[in-house]
Coordinates of C-alpha atoms (C1' of nucleotides) in Angstrom, one line a residue:
Chain Z
M7 CA 6.6 -39.4 -1.5
T8 CA 9.6 -39.7 -3.8
E9 CA 9.8 -36.7 -6.1
T10 CA 10.3 -36.8 -9.8
P11 CA 13.1 -34.7 -11.2
R12 CA 10.4 -32.5 -12.8
E13 CA 8.8 -31.8 -9.6
R14 CA 12.1 -30.9 -8.0
Y15 CA 12.9 -28.5 -10.9
R16 CA 9.5 -27.1 -10.6
A17 CA 9.8 -26.5 -6.7
Q18 CA 13.3 -25.0 -7.2
V19 CA 12.0 -22.6 -9.8
R20 CA 9.1 -21.6 -7.7
T21 CA 11.3 -20.9 -4.8
E22 CA 13.6 -18.7 -7.0
I23 CA 10.7 -16.8 -8.3
K24 CA 9.7 -16.1 -4.7
E25 CA 13.2 -15.1 -3.8
R26 CA 13.4 -12.6 -6.6
A27 CA 9.9 -11.3 -5.6
W28 CA 11.1 -10.8 -2.1
E29 CA 14.0 -8.8 -3.2
Q30 CA 11.8 -6.6 -5.4
I31 CA 9.3 -6.1 -2.6
A32 CA 12.1 -5.2 -0.1
T33 CA 13.4 -2.5 -2.3
A34 CA 10.3 -1.1 -3.9
G35 CA 7.3 -2.3 -2.0
A36 CA 4.6 -4.9 -2.8
S37 CA 2.8 -2.6 -5.1
A38 CA 5.8 -2.3 -7.4
L39 CA 6.1 -6.1 -7.8
S40 CA 6.3 -6.9 -11.4
L41 CA 6.2 -10.4 -12.8
N42 CA 7.9 -9.3 -16.0
A43 CA 10.8 -7.9 -14.0
V44 CA 11.1 -11.0 -12.0
A45 CA 11.2 -13.1 -15.2
K46 CA 13.6 -11.0 -17.0
Q47 CA 15.9 -11.1 -13.7
M48 CA 15.8 -14.9 -14.0
G49 CA 16.7 -14.9 -17.7
M50 CA 13.4 -16.0 -19.0
S51 CA 10.7 -14.0 -20.6
G52 CA 7.4 -12.7 -19.1
P53 CA 4.7 -15.3 -19.5
A54 CA 7.0 -18.3 -18.5
L55 CA 6.1 -17.4 -14.9
Y56 CA 2.4 -18.3 -15.5
R57 CA 3.4 -21.9 -15.5
Y58 CA 4.3 -21.6 -11.9
F59 CA 1.8 -19.0 -10.5
A60 CA -1.7 -18.3 -11.9
G61 CA -1.0 -14.6 -11.7
R62 CA 0.4 -11.7 -9.7
D63 CA -2.3 -12.1 -7.0
E64 CA -1.5 -15.8 -6.4
L65 CA 2.3 -15.0 -6.2
I66 CA 1.5 -12.2 -3.5
S67 CA -0.9 -14.6 -1.7
E68 CA 2.0 -17.2 -1.5
L69 CA 4.4 -14.6 -0.2
I70 CA 1.8 -13.5 2.3
R71 CA 1.4 -17.1 3.4
D72 CA 5.2 -17.5 3.7
A73 CA 5.4 -14.3 5.7
Y74 CA 2.8 -15.7 8.1
R75 CA 4.5 -19.1 8.2
S76 CA 7.9 -17.3 8.8
L77 CA 6.5 -15.2 11.7
A78 CA 4.8 -18.2 13.4
D79 CA 8.1 -20.1 13.2
A80 CA 10.0 -17.2 14.7
F81 CA 7.4 -17.0 17.5
R82 CA 7.6 -20.7 18.1
A83 CA 11.3 -20.5 18.2
A84 CA 11.3 -17.7 20.6
A85 CA 8.9 -19.6 22.9
E86 CA 11.7 -22.2 23.6
P87 CA 12.7 -23.3 26.0
A88 CA 9.9 -21.5 28.1
P89 CA 7.0 -19.3 27.0
D90 CA 8.1 -15.7 27.7
P91 CA 6.2 -12.7 26.4
A92 CA 9.3 -10.4 26.6
A93 CA 11.3 -12.9 24.4
L94 CA 8.2 -13.0 22.0
A95 CA 8.1 -9.3 21.8
R96 CA 11.8 -9.0 20.9
A97 CA 11.6 -11.8 18.5
L98 CA 8.7 -9.9 16.8
R99 CA 10.7 -6.7 16.5
A100 CA 13.8 -8.5 15.2
W101 CA 11.6 -10.4 12.6
A102 CA 10.1 -7.0 11.5
L103 CA 13.3 -5.1 11.3
A104 CA 14.9 -8.0 9.3
D105 CA 12.4 -7.2 6.4
P106 CA 10.0 -4.4 7.1
Q107 CA 8.0 -5.0 3.9
R108 CA 7.4 -8.6 5.0
Y109 CA 5.9 -7.3 8.2
F110 CA 3.8 -4.9 6.2
L111 CA 2.6 -7.8 4.0
V112 CA 1.2 -9.2 7.2
Y113 CA 0.0 -6.2 9.1
G114 CA 0.0 -3.4 6.6
T115 CA -2.5 -1.5 4.5
P116 CA -5.0 -4.0 3.1
V117 CA -6.3 -3.7 -0.4
P118 CA -10.1 -3.4 -0.1
G119 CA -11.1 -6.1 -2.7
Y120 CA -8.4 -8.6 -1.8
H121 CA -9.0 -11.5 0.5
A122 CA -6.0 -13.2 2.1
P123 CA -5.8 -16.9 1.4
S124 CA -8.0 -18.9 3.8
D125 CA -5.2 -21.1 5.3
V126 CA -3.5 -18.0 6.8
T127 CA -6.1 -18.0 9.5
G128 CA -4.8 -21.1 10.8
I129 CA -1.3 -19.8 11.0
A130 CA -2.6 -16.5 12.7
S131 CA -4.3 -18.6 15.4
E132 CA -1.2 -20.6 15.9
I133 CA 0.6 -17.3 16.4
M134 CA -2.1 -16.2 18.7
T135 CA -1.9 -19.5 20.7
T136 CA 1.8 -19.1 21.4
L137 CA 1.2 -15.5 22.4
L138 CA -1.7 -16.8 24.9
D139 CA 0.6 -19.5 26.2
A140 CA 3.2 -16.9 27.0
C141 CA 0.8 -14.4 28.4
A142 CA -0.6 -17.2 30.7
T143 CA 2.7 -17.4 32.5
L144 CA 2.6 -14.0 33.8
P145 CA 1.2 -13.2 37.2
P146 CA -2.4 -12.1 37.1
A147 CA -2.4 -8.3 36.7
G148 CA -4.7 -5.8 38.2
P149 CA -8.5 -5.7 38.8
R150 CA -11.0 -7.1 36.5
T151 CA -12.0 -4.5 33.9
P152 CA -15.3 -4.1 32.1
F153 CA -13.6 -5.3 28.9
D154 CA -12.8 -8.6 30.6
A155 CA -16.5 -9.1 31.1
H156 CA -17.2 -8.3 27.5
I157 CA -14.3 -10.7 26.3
E158 CA -15.5 -13.5 28.5
D159 CA -18.6 -13.7 26.3
H160 CA -16.7 -13.4 23.0
R161 CA -13.8 -15.5 23.3
L162 CA -14.5 -17.6 20.2
W163 CA -11.2 -16.3 18.7
A164 CA -9.2 -17.7 21.3
A165 CA -9.9 -21.2 19.7
G166 CA -10.6 -23.1 22.8
H167 CA -7.6 -21.7 24.7
P168 CA -8.3 -22.3 28.4
A169 CA -6.8 -18.9 29.5
P170 CA -8.9 -16.6 31.7
P171 CA -10.3 -13.4 30.3
A172 CA -7.5 -11.3 31.9
V173 CA -5.0 -13.3 29.9
L174 CA -7.0 -12.9 26.8
R175 CA -7.1 -9.2 27.3
R176 CA -3.3 -9.1 28.1
A177 CA -2.5 -10.9 24.9
L178 CA -4.7 -8.6 23.0
T179 CA -3.0 -5.4 24.5
C180 CA 0.4 -7.0 23.8
W181 CA -0.6 -7.4 20.2
T182 CA -2.1 -4.0 19.7
R183 CA 0.6 -2.0 21.6
L184 CA 3.6 -3.8 20.1
H185 CA 2.1 -3.4 16.6
G186 CA 1.6 0.2 17.4
V187 CA 5.1 1.1 18.2
L188 CA 6.7 -1.3 15.6
S189 CA 4.5 -0.1 12.6
L190 CA 5.1 3.5 13.2
E191 CA 8.9 2.8 13.6
L192 CA 8.9 0.7 10.4
A193 CA 6.8 3.2 8.5
G194 CA 9.5 5.8 9.3
H195 CA 7.2 8.1 11.4
F196 CA 10.0 8.3 14.0
T197 CA 12.7 9.4 11.7
G198 CA 13.4 13.0 12.4
M199 CA 12.4 12.6 15.9
E200 CA 15.5 12.2 17.8
F201 CA 14.8 9.4 20.2
D202 CA 15.8 5.7 20.0
P203 CA 12.9 3.5 18.8
A204 CA 14.4 0.6 20.5
L205 CA 14.2 2.3 23.9
L206 CA 10.6 3.2 23.2
F207 CA 9.8 -0.4 22.3
E208 CA 11.5 -1.5 25.5
A209 CA 9.6 1.2 27.6
E210 CA 6.3 -0.2 26.0
L211 CA 7.4 -3.7 27.0
D212 CA 8.0 -2.7 30.5
A213 CA 4.7 -0.9 30.9
L214 CA 3.2 -4.1 29.4
L215 CA 4.7 -6.7 31.6
G216 CA 6.4 -4.9 34.5
Chain J
M13 CA -5.9 38.3 -4.4
T14 CA -8.8 38.6 -6.8
E15 CA -9.1 35.4 -8.8
T16 CA -9.5 35.3 -12.5
P17 CA -12.4 33.1 -13.9
R18 CA -9.7 30.8 -15.3
E19 CA -8.0 30.3 -12.0
R20 CA -11.5 29.6 -10.5
Y21 CA -12.3 26.9 -13.1
R22 CA -8.9 25.3 -12.6
A23 CA -9.2 25.2 -8.8
Q24 CA -12.7 23.6 -9.3
V25 CA -11.5 21.0 -11.8
R26 CA -8.6 20.2 -9.4
T27 CA -11.0 19.5 -6.5
E28 CA -13.2 17.4 -8.7
I29 CA -10.2 15.3 -9.7
K30 CA -9.3 14.8 -6.1
E31 CA -12.9 13.9 -5.2
R32 CA -13.0 11.2 -7.9
A33 CA -9.5 9.9 -6.8
W34 CA -10.8 9.7 -3.2
E35 CA -13.8 7.6 -4.3
Q36 CA -11.4 5.3 -6.3
I37 CA -9.1 5.0 -3.4
A38 CA -12.0 4.3 -0.9
T39 CA -13.2 1.4 -2.9
A40 CA -10.1 -0.2 -4.4
G41 CA -7.1 1.3 -2.3
A42 CA -4.4 3.9 -3.2
S43 CA -2.4 1.4 -5.4
A44 CA -5.5 1.0 -7.7
L45 CA -5.8 4.7 -8.4
S46 CA -5.8 5.2 -12.1
L47 CA -5.5 8.7 -13.7
N48 CA -7.2 7.3 -16.8
A49 CA -10.2 6.0 -15.0
V50 CA -10.6 9.4 -13.0
A51 CA -10.4 11.2 -16.4
K52 CA -13.0 8.9 -18.0
Q53 CA -15.2 9.4 -15.1
M54 CA -15.1 13.1 -15.5
G55 CA -15.9 12.8 -19.3
M56 CA -12.5 13.8 -20.5
S57 CA -9.8 11.7 -21.9
G58 CA -6.6 10.6 -20.2
P59 CA -3.8 13.0 -20.6
A60 CA -6.0 16.0 -19.9
L61 CA -5.3 15.5 -16.2
Y62 CA -1.7 16.3 -16.7
R63 CA -2.7 19.9 -17.1
Y64 CA -3.7 19.8 -13.5
F65 CA -1.2 17.3 -11.9
A66 CA 2.3 16.5 -13.1
G67 CA 1.5 12.8 -12.6
R68 CA 0.2 10.1 -10.5
D69 CA 2.7 10.6 -7.7
E70 CA 2.0 14.4 -7.5
L71 CA -1.8 13.7 -7.2
I72 CA -1.2 11.1 -4.5
S73 CA 1.0 13.5 -2.7
E74 CA -1.6 16.1 -2.9
L75 CA -4.1 13.6 -1.3
I76 CA -1.7 12.8 1.4
R77 CA -1.3 16.5 2.1
D78 CA -5.1 16.9 2.3
A79 CA -5.4 13.9 4.5
Y80 CA -2.9 15.4 6.9
R81 CA -4.6 18.7 6.8
S82 CA -7.9 16.9 7.5
L83 CA -6.7 15.2 10.6
A84 CA -5.1 18.2 11.9
D85 CA -8.4 20.1 11.5
A86 CA -10.3 17.3 13.1
F87 CA -7.8 17.4 16.1
R88 CA -8.0 21.1 16.3
A89 CA -11.8 20.9 16.4
A90 CA -11.8 18.2 19.0
A91 CA -9.5 20.3 21.2
E92 CA -12.3 22.9 21.7
P93 CA -13.4 24.2 24.0
A94 CA -10.7 22.7 26.1
P95 CA -7.8 20.3 25.4
D96 CA -8.8 16.8 26.3
P97 CA -7.0 13.6 25.4
A98 CA -10.0 11.3 25.4
A99 CA -11.9 13.6 23.0
L100 CA -9.0 13.8 20.7
A101 CA -8.7 9.9 20.9
R102 CA -12.3 9.5 19.9
A103 CA -12.0 12.1 17.2
L104 CA -9.2 10.2 15.8
R105 CA -11.1 7.0 15.7
A106 CA -14.2 8.7 14.1
W107 CA -11.9 10.3 11.5
A108 CA -10.3 7.0 10.7
L109 CA -13.6 5.1 10.6
A110 CA -15.0 7.7 8.2
D111 CA -12.5 6.7 5.6
P112 CA -10.1 3.9 6.5
Q113 CA -8.0 4.4 3.3
R114 CA -7.4 8.1 4.2
Y115 CA -6.1 6.9 7.4
F116 CA -3.9 4.4 5.7
L117 CA -2.6 7.0 3.3
V118 CA -1.2 8.7 6.5
Y119 CA -0.2 5.9 8.7
G120 CA -0.2 2.9 6.3
T121 CA 2.5 0.9 4.5
P122 CA 5.1 3.3 3.1
V123 CA 6.6 2.8 -0.5
P124 CA 10.2 2.5 0.0
G125 CA 11.2 4.9 -2.6
Y126 CA 8.6 7.5 -2.0
H127 CA 9.2 10.5 0.2
A128 CA 6.2 12.4 1.5
P129 CA 5.9 16.1 0.6
S130 CA 8.1 18.2 2.7
D131 CA 5.2 20.4 4.1
V132 CA 3.4 17.5 5.8
T133 CA 6.1 17.5 8.5
G134 CA 4.6 21.0 9.5
I135 CA 1.1 19.6 9.6
A136 CA 2.3 16.6 11.5
S137 CA 4.0 18.7 14.1
E138 CA 0.9 20.7 14.4
I139 CA -1.0 17.5 15.2
M140 CA 1.7 16.6 17.7
T141 CA 1.4 20.0 19.4
T142 CA -2.3 19.6 20.0
L143 CA -1.8 16.1 21.3
L144 CA 0.9 17.5 23.6
D145 CA -1.3 20.3 24.8
A146 CA -3.9 17.7 25.7
C147 CA -1.7 15.6 27.5
A148 CA -0.2 18.5 29.5
T149 CA -3.8 18.9 31.2
L150 CA -3.5 15.4 32.6
P151 CA -2.5 14.9 36.2
P152 CA 1.2 13.7 36.3
A153 CA 1.2 9.9 36.2
G154 CA 3.6 7.5 37.8
P155 CA 7.1 7.5 38.7
R156 CA 9.9 8.8 36.3
T157 CA 10.9 6.1 33.9
P158 CA 14.2 5.5 32.3
F159 CA 12.7 6.4 29.0
D160 CA 11.9 9.8 30.5
A161 CA 15.5 10.4 31.0
H162 CA 16.2 9.4 27.5
I163 CA 13.5 11.6 26.0
E164 CA 14.7 14.5 28.0
D165 CA 17.8 14.7 26.0
H166 CA 16.1 14.0 22.6
R167 CA 13.1 16.3 22.7
L168 CA 13.9 18.1 19.4
W169 CA 10.8 16.6 17.9
A170 CA 8.6 18.4 20.4
A171 CA 9.4 21.6 18.5
G172 CA 10.0 23.6 21.5
H173 CA 6.9 22.5 23.4
P174 CA 7.5 23.3 27.1
A175 CA 6.0 20.1 28.5
P176 CA 8.0 17.9 30.8
P177 CA 9.4 14.6 29.6
A178 CA 6.6 12.7 31.3
V179 CA 4.1 14.6 29.2
L180 CA 6.3 13.8 26.0
R181 CA 6.2 10.1 26.9
R182 CA 2.5 10.1 27.4
A183 CA 1.8 11.7 24.2
L184 CA 4.0 9.2 22.4
T185 CA 2.3 6.3 24.1
C186 CA -1.1 7.8 23.2
W187 CA 0.0 8.0 19.6
T188 CA 1.4 4.4 19.4
R189 CA -1.3 2.7 21.3
L190 CA -4.2 4.2 19.8
H191 CA -2.5 3.7 16.3
G192 CA -2.1 0.0 17.3
V193 CA -5.6 -0.7 18.0
L194 CA -7.1 1.5 15.3
S195 CA -4.9 0.2 12.4
L196 CA -5.5 -3.5 13.3
E197 CA -9.2 -2.7 13.4
L198 CA -9.2 -0.9 10.1
A199 CA -7.0 -3.6 8.4
G200 CA -9.6 -6.1 9.4
H201 CA -7.5 -8.1 11.8
F202 CA -10.3 -8.3 14.2
T203 CA -12.9 -9.6 11.9
G204 CA -13.8 -13.1 12.9
M205 CA -12.8 -12.4 16.5
E206 CA -16.1 -11.9 18.1
F207 CA -15.3 -8.9 20.3
D208 CA -16.3 -5.2 19.7
P209 CA -13.5 -3.2 18.5
A210 CA -15.0 -0.1 19.9
L211 CA -14.9 -1.5 23.4
L212 CA -11.2 -2.6 23.0
F213 CA -10.4 1.1 21.9
E214 CA -12.2 2.3 25.0
A215 CA -10.5 -0.1 27.2
E216 CA -7.1 1.1 25.8
L217 CA -8.1 4.6 26.2
D218 CA -9.1 3.9 29.9
A219 CA -5.6 2.2 30.5
L220 CA -4.0 5.2 28.9
L221 CA -5.8 8.0 30.9
G222 CA -7.4 6.3 33.8
Chain N
dT12 C1' 10.9 -45.7 -29.8
dC13 C1' 6.9 -43.3 -29.6
dG14 C1' 3.6 -40.4 -27.5
dA15 C1' 2.1 -37.4 -23.8
dT16 C1' 3.3 -34.0 -20.6
dG17 C1' 5.1 -29.8 -19.6
dA18 C1' 8.6 -25.7 -19.9
dG19 C1' 9.5 -21.9 -22.6
dT20 C1' 8.9 -19.1 -26.4
dT21 C1' 6.6 -15.2 -29.4
dA22 C1' 2.4 -12.8 -30.6
dT23 C1' -1.4 -10.2 -29.1
dA24 C1' -5.0 -7.8 -26.5
dG25 C1' -6.0 -4.5 -23.2
dC26 C1' -4.7 -1.9 -19.5
dT27 C1' -1.7 1.7 -17.3
dT28 C1' 1.5 6.2 -17.1
dC29 C1' 3.3 9.8 -19.5
dT30 C1' 5.2 12.8 -23.7
dA31 C1' 4.5 15.1 -28.0
dA32 C1' 2.0 17.6 -31.2
dC33 C1' -1.9 19.8 -32.5
dC34 C1' -6.4 22.5 -32.2
dA35 C1' -9.6 25.5 -30.4
dA36 C1' -11.5 28.6 -27.2
dC37 C1' -11.0 32.0 -23.9
dG38 C1' -9.4 36.5 -22.3
dC39 C1' -6.4 40.4 -22.1
dG40 C1' -4.4 44.5 -24.2
dA41 C1' -4.2 47.6 -28.1
Chain Q
dT7 C1' -13.5 45.4 -31.8
dC8 C1' -9.7 42.9 -33.3
dG9 C1' -5.6 40.1 -32.9
dC10 C1' -2.5 37.2 -30.1
dG11 C1' -0.9 34.7 -26.3
dT12 C1' -2.1 31.6 -22.7
dT13 C1' -4.4 27.7 -21.6
dG14 C1' -7.5 23.5 -21.7
dG15 C1' -8.4 19.7 -24.4
dT16 C1' -7.8 16.4 -27.9
dT17 C1' -5.5 12.3 -30.5
dA18 C1' -1.2 9.7 -31.5
dG19 C1' 2.3 7.0 -29.7
dA20 C1' 6.2 5.1 -26.8
dA21 C1' 7.1 2.1 -23.0
dG22 C1' 5.6 -0.9 -19.4
dC23 C1' 2.4 -4.1 -17.2
dT24 C1' -0.7 -8.5 -16.8
dA25 C1' -2.6 -12.2 -19.0
dT26 C1' -4.1 -15.4 -22.8
dA27 C1' -3.3 -18.1 -26.9
dA28 C1' -0.7 -20.7 -29.9
dC29 C1' 3.5 -22.9 -31.0
dT30 C1' 8.1 -25.2 -30.3
dC31 C1' 10.9 -28.3 -28.2
dA32 C1' 13.0 -31.2 -24.6
dT33 C1' 12.0 -34.6 -21.3
dC34 C1' 10.0 -38.4 -19.3
dG35 C1' 7.4 -42.8 -19.1
dA36 C1' 5.4 -46.9 -21.2

DNA sequence: TCGATGAGTTATAGCTTCTAACCAACGCGA
DNA sequence: TCGCGTTGGTTAGAAGCTATAACTCATCGA
């Protein structure tokens, strides 16, 4: 497992490329990411980057992978010491506000042709698992809904998690509702409307858990 | 108001350009929209399109404007003969599924530098008004929340709509929650998870209005 | 020390947006 | 009916992008 100096150099350059790429994405969006500009910013010329990434798509795929990984880590950290949906939700918002374009790389507009790298599904299910664990700690809410019946027969996505259907449904609604407020806030659809997005987020969280 | 033949021809070419652009966007996403390809598809060569649009950005702005207009019209049509939030919600989903990329042009990932044309705010507030009208027909729900107090002091965005704060809050939650489920569905985050997105949407609608 | 590996370079093809210059056709007024 | 201006369309070209090919040179290992 001892790394040669070459490998260390290579890894270091790769991470610097990704850092510059993140800067560009944060200021101009993922669609404006330019390998040329990244290379020029690093003092080397264009095609040198192709030693490190097969192309623009592979670089973006790598960034998406890292974004998923980062979110999964933030979730895992927020689930300590005890799983708590509210803590998870606030961690999600903090993670999103720290770098909105990173959030959009995960949950934003998909490019019709593009397929995310296959290993992100593993990370996505890791995220879902921590969310399910947290939702399982909540007191069972309300009567059984028709959707619970449907989900009981279609719980393959829960990856064998032993939670009852009501918990699965709760996790799903946590996901969709928090994404709803967050993505609209990050996309700037609340600017100009006077209210405080943080309060709306907390209100939605209250309605979800209270 | 009588149009000269020149103006009619000009308007026709403009709409054909937009139609081709929509086709491209539907199949490859807005980031892949190429003026050159549109022109070639119409049998004319590249720079000819600049007689009709100042550039790629203006064309996209025009498409965004049309998308807003289309959504506002769909909403207005769904509010006949009587305002009904459930009808509005289902119209929204149908409108979104008919052309997901059109939905993302309105509610998708924003480009940091880009600013939407100023007149879409008028259309957006028209959409919000029909939503508020529909939500005002619902029986008042639940106790007064802390967020109601906040929104009562920050209701500038309601554009003078006379609805009480509880209705404003309801309209906001309709917006964010429906967008939450819809955008995740359209982005393909539910593919692989076995359940039926339509049922999840209906379940969320039930929770919202029931 | 020599040879292979690999990082970085320039050159080039092909794509894009967009400007400039030019041409031709259309329509309107005299 | 005859010009002449407006306007649509063209080609040429600049600047930028992705990506490949070919080449140079340093570094690392045997």
